[in-house]
């Protein structure tokens, strides 16, 4: 195993978990005092979205299929049309939804926003697929329901208990010293269910690459890239009555990563250590008035060490969150309202002192449900620093015509600056304003199926205009956060799925893609050459094609990803070339002595393509992975 040392205030750190559990459990103690005379057995468990997630209209989510051996970054790269900015195997991964920045996509886990309040992001490479039961991507502005930070879209992650007693184990081996062990246990006790999952993984990541940054472009081996990670996830459900339940979730994770040099550096001694505790408690009541209460505590630490540059940077933040959600159906009208209270505290030497922030918000929505569609209006008002920020609102609709569905979504959006934008010294700007703007989309979907064939497709056209886009620019020799840019995005998203059953075999083809134009509309100075140019690290296009075959115990699959080139300078004078990769997987499943076995092998980057996603950061060439899964 590994050891990560954090130089935080240990006394305070020890107290925080206890205080958080008191906060989460104490917030709902009155709810547990109700009569428990009804001994209701747990029904078949399915992933249950929050009430506000049910309110999404006019935006069809991309549903990802979680894979135990892949991170959220890997899942998004392979299964979605969205651009994932990866610094290398197991290194920082973030997303650009419809040309937006990494801080413009909110990530919710069991209804709680995981965006780091210090930098506004979540590192997708640190989210293990083994901990996910559902992963969905809602592209397009959704701030009227999901709050600040959802200018580009929302990623919803959920973990749940299962409906049956089960024990599972997995062992995974791969190229470049990859090794991982996973274990899970699910148990039912009358009206209670408990599930726990744990993993440990390590990797050397010592793959070879062509260094185009050196004369002669020699082949080198990536050094100082080792990684260790471990985590535990616990889910608990108590079915109080038929229409009342209590859910508790706890997620612990620790990661240690050595940060390799770029192609332009001779060596690196930098490393990064991440630690997270996440606790969520939720009470849900269904009836004439649907009601949901949620409380959460989030704790994250990031320690960055670079002895060569004499850097020892420790970033620590805590979040306390309380949500109330209500929903009422009156004939064809559905009314929704929610209250949110959030407190963030952050500690970082560059801030000068401990910084804190309160946020309160009210959401209201009305949905009219017709026989062949629905129309929804929504409004959100948030308080920040005790003052109202620009409100968020939306108007959306869906119309169903036999095999065709038409959809539309128009929204007014905003994003509150993160702690780094406000307080980092030098350069932070306490007077910086929230980003705000508009987005709109229209879509058409077609679906048809019978006992042998199925076919569905969707095309979406979208646009957005964001003002006060926050960017860090040099001023008097110091980089500082400023509201400078106005960014216009427009584009297309398209997807197709086809299935065919023949001779006891099932074939499935899926294709998705996107085309994006994202340009700066406002100059920051007279010498600014970025006006009218594509934003950096936003490709014009990305496509993904998958083909799978199932027959009996066998499953074969092939996935091909095409990624357009990206510019690496604001004036578009430098760029990274387009790239494409293919991967092949094979699965064989069988039962023996009451145990279900699954064997999987995969070849990644079959063509051994040499490519970069972030400039001067090489990605791995051809590599292999083998795994065995047992379920008892």
Short mmCIF file of N, CA and C in Angstrom, two decimals, residues 420-560:
data_model
loop_
_atom_site.label_atom_id
_atom_site.label_comp_id
_atom_site.label_asym_id
_atom_site.label_seq_id
_atom_site.Cartn_x
_atom_site.Cartn_y
_atom_site.Cartn_z
N UNK A 420 -9.97 30.38 -6.34
CA UNK A 420 -8.71 30.80 -6.96
C UNK A 420 -8.89 32.11 -7.72
N UNK A 421 -10.00 32.24 -8.46
CA UNK A 421 -10.27 33.48 -9.19
C UNK A 421 -10.36 34.67 -8.24
N UNK A 422 -10.89 34.44 -7.06
CA UNK A 422 -11.14 35.53 -6.11
C UNK A 422 -9.94 35.86 -5.23
N UNK A 423 -9.24 34.83 -4.74
CA UNK A 423 -8.33 35.06 -3.62
C UNK A 423 -6.87 34.68 -3.86
N UNK A 424 -6.55 33.97 -4.95
CA UNK A 424 -5.16 33.54 -5.14
C UNK A 424 -4.25 34.77 -5.29
N UNK A 425 -3.17 34.76 -4.53
CA UNK A 425 -2.23 35.88 -4.58
C UNK A 425 -0.85 35.40 -4.99
N UNK A 426 -0.27 36.14 -5.98
CA UNK A 426 -0.86 37.31 -6.64
C UNK A 426 -1.82 36.90 -7.77
N UNK A 427 -2.72 37.80 -8.11
CA UNK A 427 -3.56 37.64 -9.29
C UNK A 427 -5.03 37.49 -9.04
N UNK A 428 -5.44 37.00 -7.87
CA UNK A 428 -6.86 36.86 -7.58
C UNK A 428 -7.55 38.21 -7.54
N UNK A 429 -8.81 38.22 -7.92
CA UNK A 429 -9.55 39.48 -8.03
C UNK A 429 -10.85 39.39 -7.23
N UNK A 430 -10.89 39.95 -6.00
CA UNK A 430 -12.10 39.87 -5.17
C UNK A 430 -13.32 40.55 -5.79
N UNK A 431 -13.09 41.43 -6.78
CA UNK A 431 -14.19 42.17 -7.39
C UNK A 431 -14.67 41.54 -8.70
N UNK A 432 -14.14 40.38 -9.04
CA UNK A 432 -14.53 39.76 -10.30
C UNK A 432 -16.01 39.38 -10.27
N UNK A 433 -16.66 39.46 -11.42
CA UNK A 433 -18.10 39.25 -11.51
C UNK A 433 -18.43 37.84 -12.03
N UNK A 434 -19.61 37.33 -11.71
CA UNK A 434 -20.02 36.03 -12.24
C UNK A 434 -20.13 36.06 -13.77
N UNK A 435 -19.85 34.93 -14.39
CA UNK A 435 -20.11 34.78 -15.82
C UNK A 435 -21.61 34.61 -16.02
N UNK A 436 -22.10 35.10 -17.14
CA UNK A 436 -23.52 34.93 -17.44
C UNK A 436 -23.73 34.91 -18.94
N UNK A 437 -24.84 34.33 -19.36
CA UNK A 437 -25.11 34.26 -20.79
C UNK A 437 -26.38 33.49 -21.09
N UNK A 438 -26.49 33.09 -22.37
CA UNK A 438 -27.68 32.39 -22.86
C UNK A 438 -27.25 31.16 -23.65
N UNK A 439 -28.11 30.16 -23.66
CA UNK A 439 -27.88 29.00 -24.51
C UNK A 439 -29.22 28.52 -25.04
N UNK A 440 -29.18 27.88 -26.19
CA UNK A 440 -30.39 27.35 -26.80
C UNK A 440 -30.07 26.14 -27.65
N UNK A 441 -31.05 25.25 -27.78
CA UNK A 441 -30.87 24.07 -28.61
C UNK A 441 -32.21 23.57 -29.12
N UNK A 442 -32.18 22.91 -30.26
CA UNK A 442 -33.34 22.23 -30.81
C UNK A 442 -32.88 20.85 -31.26
N UNK A 443 -33.75 19.86 -31.10
CA UNK A 443 -33.38 18.51 -31.47
C UNK A 443 -34.52 17.74 -32.09
N UNK A 444 -34.16 16.75 -32.87
CA UNK A 444 -35.14 15.85 -33.46
C UNK A 444 -34.62 14.43 -33.30
N UNK A 445 -35.49 13.55 -32.81
CA UNK A 445 -35.12 12.15 -32.58
C UNK A 445 -36.12 11.24 -33.28
N UNK A 446 -35.63 10.11 -33.77
CA UNK A 446 -36.49 9.14 -34.46
C UNK A 446 -36.15 7.76 -33.92
N UNK A 447 -37.18 6.94 -33.67
CA UNK A 447 -36.98 5.62 -33.10
C UNK A 447 -37.99 4.64 -33.65
N UNK A 448 -37.51 3.44 -33.99
CA UNK A 448 -38.40 2.38 -34.47
C UNK A 448 -37.77 1.04 -34.13
N UNK A 449 -38.61 0.09 -33.73
CA UNK A 449 -38.09 -1.24 -33.41
C UNK A 449 -39.18 -2.29 -33.54
N UNK A 450 -38.73 -3.54 -33.74
CA UNK A 450 -39.61 -4.71 -33.74
C UNK A 450 -38.88 -5.84 -33.04
N UNK A 451 -39.33 -7.05 -33.22
CA UNK A 451 -38.73 -8.17 -32.50
C UNK A 451 -37.31 -8.49 -32.98
N UNK A 452 -36.93 -8.01 -34.15
CA UNK A 452 -35.64 -8.37 -34.73
C UNK A 452 -34.71 -7.16 -34.84
N UNK A 453 -35.25 -6.02 -35.19
CA UNK A 453 -34.42 -4.84 -35.45
C UNK A 453 -34.84 -3.67 -34.57
N UNK A 454 -33.86 -2.82 -34.28
CA UNK A 454 -34.13 -1.56 -33.59
C UNK A 454 -33.23 -0.49 -34.17
N UNK A 455 -33.76 0.72 -34.26
CA UNK A 455 -33.00 1.84 -34.80
C UNK A 455 -33.48 3.12 -34.15
N UNK A 456 -32.54 3.91 -33.66
CA UNK A 456 -32.88 5.22 -33.12
C UNK A 456 -31.75 6.19 -33.42
N UNK A 457 -32.13 7.44 -33.64
CA UNK A 457 -31.15 8.46 -33.98
C UNK A 457 -31.62 9.80 -33.46
N UNK A 458 -30.68 10.70 -33.22
CA UNK A 458 -31.02 12.04 -32.76
C UNK A 458 -30.01 13.03 -33.29
N UNK A 459 -30.51 14.21 -33.67
CA UNK A 459 -29.68 15.32 -34.12
C UNK A 459 -30.05 16.55 -33.31
N UNK A 460 -29.04 17.23 -32.76
CA UNK A 460 -29.25 18.42 -31.94
C UNK A 460 -28.38 19.55 -32.46
N UNK A 461 -28.98 20.72 -32.62
CA UNK A 461 -28.24 21.94 -32.97
C UNK A 461 -28.30 22.88 -31.78
N UNK A 462 -27.18 23.51 -31.46
CA UNK A 462 -27.13 24.34 -30.26
C UNK A 462 -26.30 25.60 -30.48
N UNK A 463 -26.49 26.56 -29.59
CA UNK A 463 -25.69 27.78 -29.57
C UNK A 463 -25.66 28.33 -28.16
N UNK A 464 -24.63 29.09 -27.82
CA UNK A 464 -24.55 29.76 -26.53
C UNK A 464 -23.67 31.00 -26.66
N UNK A 465 -23.96 31.99 -25.85
CA UNK A 465 -23.17 33.23 -25.81
C UNK A 465 -22.94 33.56 -24.34
N UNK A 466 -21.67 33.56 -23.92
CA UNK A 466 -21.32 33.78 -22.52
C UNK A 466 -20.54 35.09 -22.39
N UNK A 467 -21.02 35.98 -21.54
CA UNK A 467 -20.34 37.24 -21.24
C UNK A 467 -19.57 37.12 -19.92
N UNK A 468 -18.64 38.04 -19.72
CA UNK A 468 -17.81 38.07 -18.51
C UNK A 468 -17.02 36.77 -18.32
N UNK A 469 -16.71 36.11 -19.44
CA UNK A 469 -15.92 34.87 -19.38
C UNK A 469 -14.62 35.18 -18.62
N UNK A 470 -14.36 34.41 -17.57
CA UNK A 470 -13.20 34.68 -16.72
C UNK A 470 -11.95 34.07 -17.34
N UNK A 471 -10.92 34.88 -17.44
CA UNK A 471 -9.65 34.43 -18.01
C UNK A 471 -8.51 35.10 -17.24
N UNK A 472 -7.42 34.38 -17.10
CA UNK A 472 -6.24 34.93 -16.43
C UNK A 472 -5.31 35.52 -17.48
N UNK A 473 -5.00 36.82 -17.32
CA UNK A 473 -4.17 37.54 -18.28
C UNK A 473 -3.05 38.28 -17.55
N UNK A 474 -1.90 38.51 -18.23
CA UNK A 474 -0.81 39.26 -17.59
C UNK A 474 -1.13 40.75 -17.52
N UNK A 475 -0.88 41.33 -16.36
CA UNK A 475 -1.09 42.76 -16.16
C UNK A 475 0.02 43.29 -15.25
N UNK A 476 0.85 44.19 -15.80
CA UNK A 476 2.00 44.71 -15.06
C UNK A 476 2.91 43.58 -14.56
N UNK A 477 3.07 42.58 -15.41
CA UNK A 477 3.96 41.48 -15.08
C UNK A 477 3.36 40.41 -14.20
N UNK A 478 2.07 40.54 -13.83
CA UNK A 478 1.42 39.56 -12.95
C UNK A 478 0.17 39.03 -13.64
N UNK A 479 0.01 37.71 -13.65
CA UNK A 479 -1.19 37.11 -14.20
C UNK A 479 -2.34 37.31 -13.23
N UNK A 480 -3.48 37.81 -13.72
CA UNK A 480 -4.61 38.09 -12.84
C UNK A 480 -5.92 37.66 -13.51
N UNK A 481 -6.93 37.37 -12.68
CA UNK A 481 -8.24 36.95 -13.16
C UNK A 481 -9.05 38.17 -13.57
N UNK A 482 -9.63 38.12 -14.77
CA UNK A 482 -10.39 39.26 -15.28
C UNK A 482 -11.62 38.78 -16.05
N UNK A 483 -12.67 39.62 -16.03
CA UNK A 483 -13.85 39.38 -16.87
C UNK A 483 -13.61 40.04 -18.22
N UNK A 484 -13.09 39.30 -19.16
CA UNK A 484 -12.70 39.91 -20.43
C UNK A 484 -13.51 39.35 -21.59
N UNK A 485 -13.51 38.07 -21.75
CA UNK A 485 -13.98 37.48 -23.00
C UNK A 485 -15.50 37.40 -23.10
N UNK A 486 -15.94 37.45 -24.34
CA UNK A 486 -17.29 37.08 -24.71
C UNK A 486 -17.14 35.93 -25.69
N UNK A 487 -17.72 34.78 -25.35
CA UNK A 487 -17.48 33.56 -26.12
C UNK A 487 -18.77 33.08 -26.76
N UNK A 488 -18.72 32.85 -28.07
CA UNK A 488 -19.86 32.35 -28.83
C UNK A 488 -19.57 30.92 -29.26
N UNK A 489 -20.48 30.02 -28.92
CA UNK A 489 -20.37 28.61 -29.31
C UNK A 489 -21.59 28.21 -30.11
N UNK A 490 -21.40 27.37 -31.10
CA UNK A 490 -22.52 26.77 -31.82
C UNK A 490 -22.02 25.48 -32.44
N UNK A 491 -22.96 24.57 -32.66
CA UNK A 491 -22.53 23.30 -33.20
C UNK A 491 -23.65 22.29 -33.31
N UNK A 492 -23.25 21.05 -33.59
CA UNK A 492 -24.17 19.93 -33.77
C UNK A 492 -23.71 18.75 -32.94
N UNK A 493 -24.67 17.99 -32.44
CA UNK A 493 -24.42 16.70 -31.82
C UNK A 493 -25.33 15.68 -32.48
N UNK A 494 -24.81 14.49 -32.74
CA UNK A 494 -25.60 13.48 -33.43
C UNK A 494 -25.24 12.11 -32.88
N UNK A 495 -26.25 11.24 -32.87
CA UNK A 495 -26.03 9.88 -32.39
C UNK A 495 -26.96 8.91 -33.10
N UNK A 496 -26.52 7.68 -33.21
CA UNK A 496 -27.29 6.64 -33.87
C UNK A 496 -27.02 5.32 -33.17
N UNK A 497 -28.08 4.54 -32.95
CA UNK A 497 -27.96 3.20 -32.39
C UNK A 497 -28.81 2.24 -33.21
N UNK A 498 -28.22 1.11 -33.58
CA UNK A 498 -28.94 0.10 -34.36
C UNK A 498 -28.66 -1.27 -33.78
N UNK A 499 -29.69 -2.10 -33.70
CA UNK A 499 -29.54 -3.46 -33.19
C UNK A 499 -30.21 -4.46 -34.11
N UNK A 500 -29.64 -5.67 -34.18
CA UNK A 500 -30.20 -6.71 -35.06
C UNK A 500 -30.00 -8.07 -34.40
N UNK A 501 -31.08 -8.85 -34.33
CA UNK A 501 -31.06 -10.19 -33.75
C UNK A 501 -31.20 -11.21 -34.87
N UNK A 502 -30.22 -12.12 -34.97
CA UNK A 502 -30.24 -13.13 -36.04
C UNK A 502 -29.47 -14.36 -35.60
N UNK A 503 -30.08 -15.53 -35.77
CA UNK A 503 -29.42 -16.80 -35.49
C UNK A 503 -28.80 -16.83 -34.09
N UNK A 504 -29.57 -16.40 -33.11
CA UNK A 504 -29.16 -16.40 -31.70
C UNK A 504 -27.99 -15.45 -31.43
N UNK A 505 -27.71 -14.58 -32.35
CA UNK A 505 -26.67 -13.56 -32.17
C UNK A 505 -27.31 -12.18 -32.18
N UNK A 506 -26.75 -11.29 -31.36
CA UNK A 506 -27.25 -9.92 -31.33
C UNK A 506 -26.12 -8.98 -31.70
N UNK A 507 -26.38 -8.18 -32.73
CA UNK A 507 -25.41 -7.19 -33.19
C UNK A 507 -25.89 -5.80 -32.79
N UNK A 508 -24.96 -4.97 -32.36
CA UNK A 508 -25.31 -3.60 -32.02
C UNK A 508 -24.26 -2.64 -32.57
N UNK A 509 -24.74 -1.60 -33.22
CA UNK A 509 -23.88 -0.55 -33.76
C UNK A 509 -24.28 0.77 -33.11
N UNK A 510 -23.30 1.50 -32.61
CA UNK A 510 -23.60 2.84 -32.08
C UNK A 510 -22.58 3.84 -32.59
N UNK A 511 -23.06 5.01 -32.91
CA UNK A 511 -22.21 6.08 -33.45
C UNK A 511 -22.65 7.39 -32.82
N UNK A 512 -21.70 8.17 -32.35
CA UNK A 512 -22.02 9.51 -31.87
C UNK A 512 -20.91 10.47 -32.26
N UNK A 513 -21.27 11.72 -32.38
CA UNK A 513 -20.29 12.70 -32.81
C UNK A 513 -20.73 14.11 -32.50
N UNK A 514 -19.81 15.03 -32.68
CA UNK A 514 -20.11 16.44 -32.44
C UNK A 514 -19.26 17.31 -33.35
N UNK A 515 -19.82 18.46 -33.69
CA UNK A 515 -19.10 19.50 -34.43
C UNK A 515 -19.27 20.79 -33.66
N UNK A 516 -18.15 21.46 -33.33
CA UNK A 516 -18.19 22.61 -32.43
C UNK A 516 -17.38 23.78 -32.98
N UNK A 517 -18.01 24.94 -33.01
CA UNK A 517 -17.33 26.21 -33.28
C UNK A 517 -17.44 27.06 -32.01
N UNK A 518 -16.31 27.39 -31.41
CA UNK A 518 -16.30 28.19 -30.18
C UNK A 518 -15.25 29.28 -30.34
N UNK A 519 -15.72 30.52 -30.42
CA UNK A 519 -14.83 31.64 -30.76
C UNK A 519 -14.95 32.78 -29.76
N UNK A 520 -13.82 33.43 -29.53
CA UNK A 520 -13.80 34.64 -28.72
C UNK A 520 -14.33 35.81 -29.55
N UNK A 521 -15.23 36.60 -28.96
CA UNK A 521 -15.85 37.72 -29.68
C UNK A 521 -15.35 39.08 -29.21
N UNK A 522 -14.47 39.10 -28.19
CA UNK A 522 -14.09 40.38 -27.59
C UNK A 522 -12.59 40.41 -27.32
N UNK A 523 -11.92 41.48 -27.76
CA UNK A 523 -10.48 41.61 -27.58
C UNK A 523 -10.17 42.08 -26.16
N UNK A 524 -9.11 41.53 -25.57
CA UNK A 524 -8.68 41.96 -24.24
C UNK A 524 -7.74 43.15 -24.31
N UNK A 525 -7.18 43.41 -25.50
CA UNK A 525 -6.29 44.55 -25.71
C UNK A 525 -6.19 44.80 -27.20
N UNK A 526 -5.51 45.88 -27.57
CA UNK A 526 -5.37 46.21 -28.98
C UNK A 526 -4.54 45.20 -29.75
N UNK A 527 -3.70 44.46 -29.05
CA UNK A 527 -2.85 43.47 -29.71
C UNK A 527 -3.40 42.05 -29.61
N UNK A 528 -4.63 41.91 -29.11
CA UNK A 528 -5.24 40.60 -28.96
C UNK A 528 -5.64 40.04 -30.32
N UNK A 529 -5.03 38.92 -30.72
CA UNK A 529 -5.30 38.31 -32.02
C UNK A 529 -6.25 37.12 -31.91
N UNK A 530 -6.92 36.98 -30.77
CA UNK A 530 -7.78 35.81 -30.57
C UNK A 530 -9.21 36.02 -31.04
N UNK A 531 -9.58 37.25 -31.39
CA UNK A 531 -10.97 37.53 -31.78
C UNK A 531 -11.31 36.76 -33.06
N UNK A 532 -12.44 36.05 -33.02
CA UNK A 532 -12.86 35.27 -34.18
C UNK A 532 -12.14 33.96 -34.34
N UNK A 533 -11.29 33.61 -33.38
CA UNK A 533 -10.51 32.37 -33.47
C UNK A 533 -11.09 31.30 -32.54
N UNK A 534 -10.91 30.04 -32.94
CA UNK A 534 -11.36 28.92 -32.13
C UNK A 534 -10.61 28.92 -30.79
N UNK A 535 -11.32 28.67 -29.68
CA UNK A 535 -10.68 28.59 -28.38
C UNK A 535 -9.70 27.43 -28.35
N UNK A 536 -8.67 27.56 -27.52
CA UNK A 536 -7.67 26.50 -27.42
C UNK A 536 -8.29 25.25 -26.80
N UNK A 537 -7.79 24.11 -27.23
CA UNK A 537 -8.23 22.80 -26.75
C UNK A 537 -9.73 22.57 -26.90
N UNK A 538 -10.27 23.08 -27.99
CA UNK A 538 -11.65 22.78 -28.38
C UNK A 538 -11.60 22.27 -29.82
N UNK A 539 -11.72 20.96 -30.06
CA UNK A 539 -11.66 20.44 -31.43
C UNK A 539 -12.92 20.80 -32.20
N UNK A 540 -12.78 20.94 -33.52
CA UNK A 540 -13.95 21.18 -34.34
C UNK A 540 -14.88 19.96 -34.34
N UNK A 541 -14.31 18.77 -34.25
CA UNK A 541 -15.14 17.58 -34.32
C UNK A 541 -14.55 16.44 -33.50
N UNK A 542 -15.43 15.52 -33.09
CA UNK A 542 -15.04 14.26 -32.45
C UNK A 542 -16.11 13.23 -32.77
N UNK A 543 -15.69 12.00 -33.10
CA UNK A 543 -16.62 10.92 -33.42
C UNK A 543 -16.21 9.64 -32.69
N UNK A 544 -17.20 8.82 -32.38
CA UNK A 544 -16.96 7.52 -31.75
C UNK A 544 -17.89 6.49 -32.37
N UNK A 545 -17.32 5.36 -32.80
CA UNK A 545 -18.09 4.29 -33.44
C UNK A 545 -17.83 2.98 -32.71
N UNK A 546 -18.91 2.29 -32.32
CA UNK A 546 -18.76 1.02 -31.63
C UNK A 546 -19.58 -0.07 -32.27
N UNK A 547 -19.04 -1.28 -32.30
CA UNK A 547 -19.74 -2.45 -32.84
C UNK A 547 -19.56 -3.60 -31.85
N UNK A 548 -20.67 -4.21 -31.42
CA UNK A 548 -20.60 -5.34 -30.49
C UNK A 548 -21.39 -6.52 -31.03
N UNK A 549 -20.94 -7.72 -30.66
CA UNK A 549 -21.59 -8.98 -31.05
C UNK A 549 -21.74 -9.85 -29.81
N UNK A 550 -22.97 -10.33 -29.57
CA UNK A 550 -23.26 -11.20 -28.43
C UNK A 550 -23.84 -12.52 -28.92
N UNK A 551 -23.31 -13.61 -28.40
CA UNK A 551 -23.88 -14.93 -28.70
C UNK A 551 -23.55 -15.86 -27.53
N UNK A 552 -24.59 -16.32 -26.86
CA UNK A 552 -24.36 -17.21 -25.73
C UNK A 552 -23.52 -16.55 -24.66
N UNK A 553 -22.41 -17.20 -24.33
CA UNK A 553 -21.53 -16.69 -23.28
C UNK A 553 -20.48 -15.72 -23.79
N UNK A 554 -20.47 -15.47 -25.10
CA UNK A 554 -19.42 -14.66 -25.70
C UNK A 554 -19.91 -13.25 -26.04
N UNK A 555 -19.00 -12.31 -25.94
CA UNK A 555 -19.27 -10.94 -26.36
C UNK A 555 -17.97 -10.35 -26.92
N UNK A 556 -18.05 -9.83 -28.14
CA UNK A 556 -16.91 -9.18 -28.78
C UNK A 556 -17.29 -7.74 -29.09
N UNK A 557 -16.31 -6.85 -28.98
CA UNK A 557 -16.61 -5.45 -29.25
C UNK A 557 -15.41 -4.71 -29.83
N UNK A 558 -15.71 -3.74 -30.68
CA UNK A 558 -14.67 -2.87 -31.24
C UNK A 558 -15.14 -1.42 -31.12
N UNK A 559 -14.24 -0.54 -30.72
CA UNK A 559 -14.56 0.88 -30.58
C UNK A 559 -13.48 1.70 -31.27
N UNK A 560 -13.92 2.67 -32.11
CA UNK A 560 -12.98 3.54 -32.81
C UNK A 560 -13.33 4.99 -32.49
#
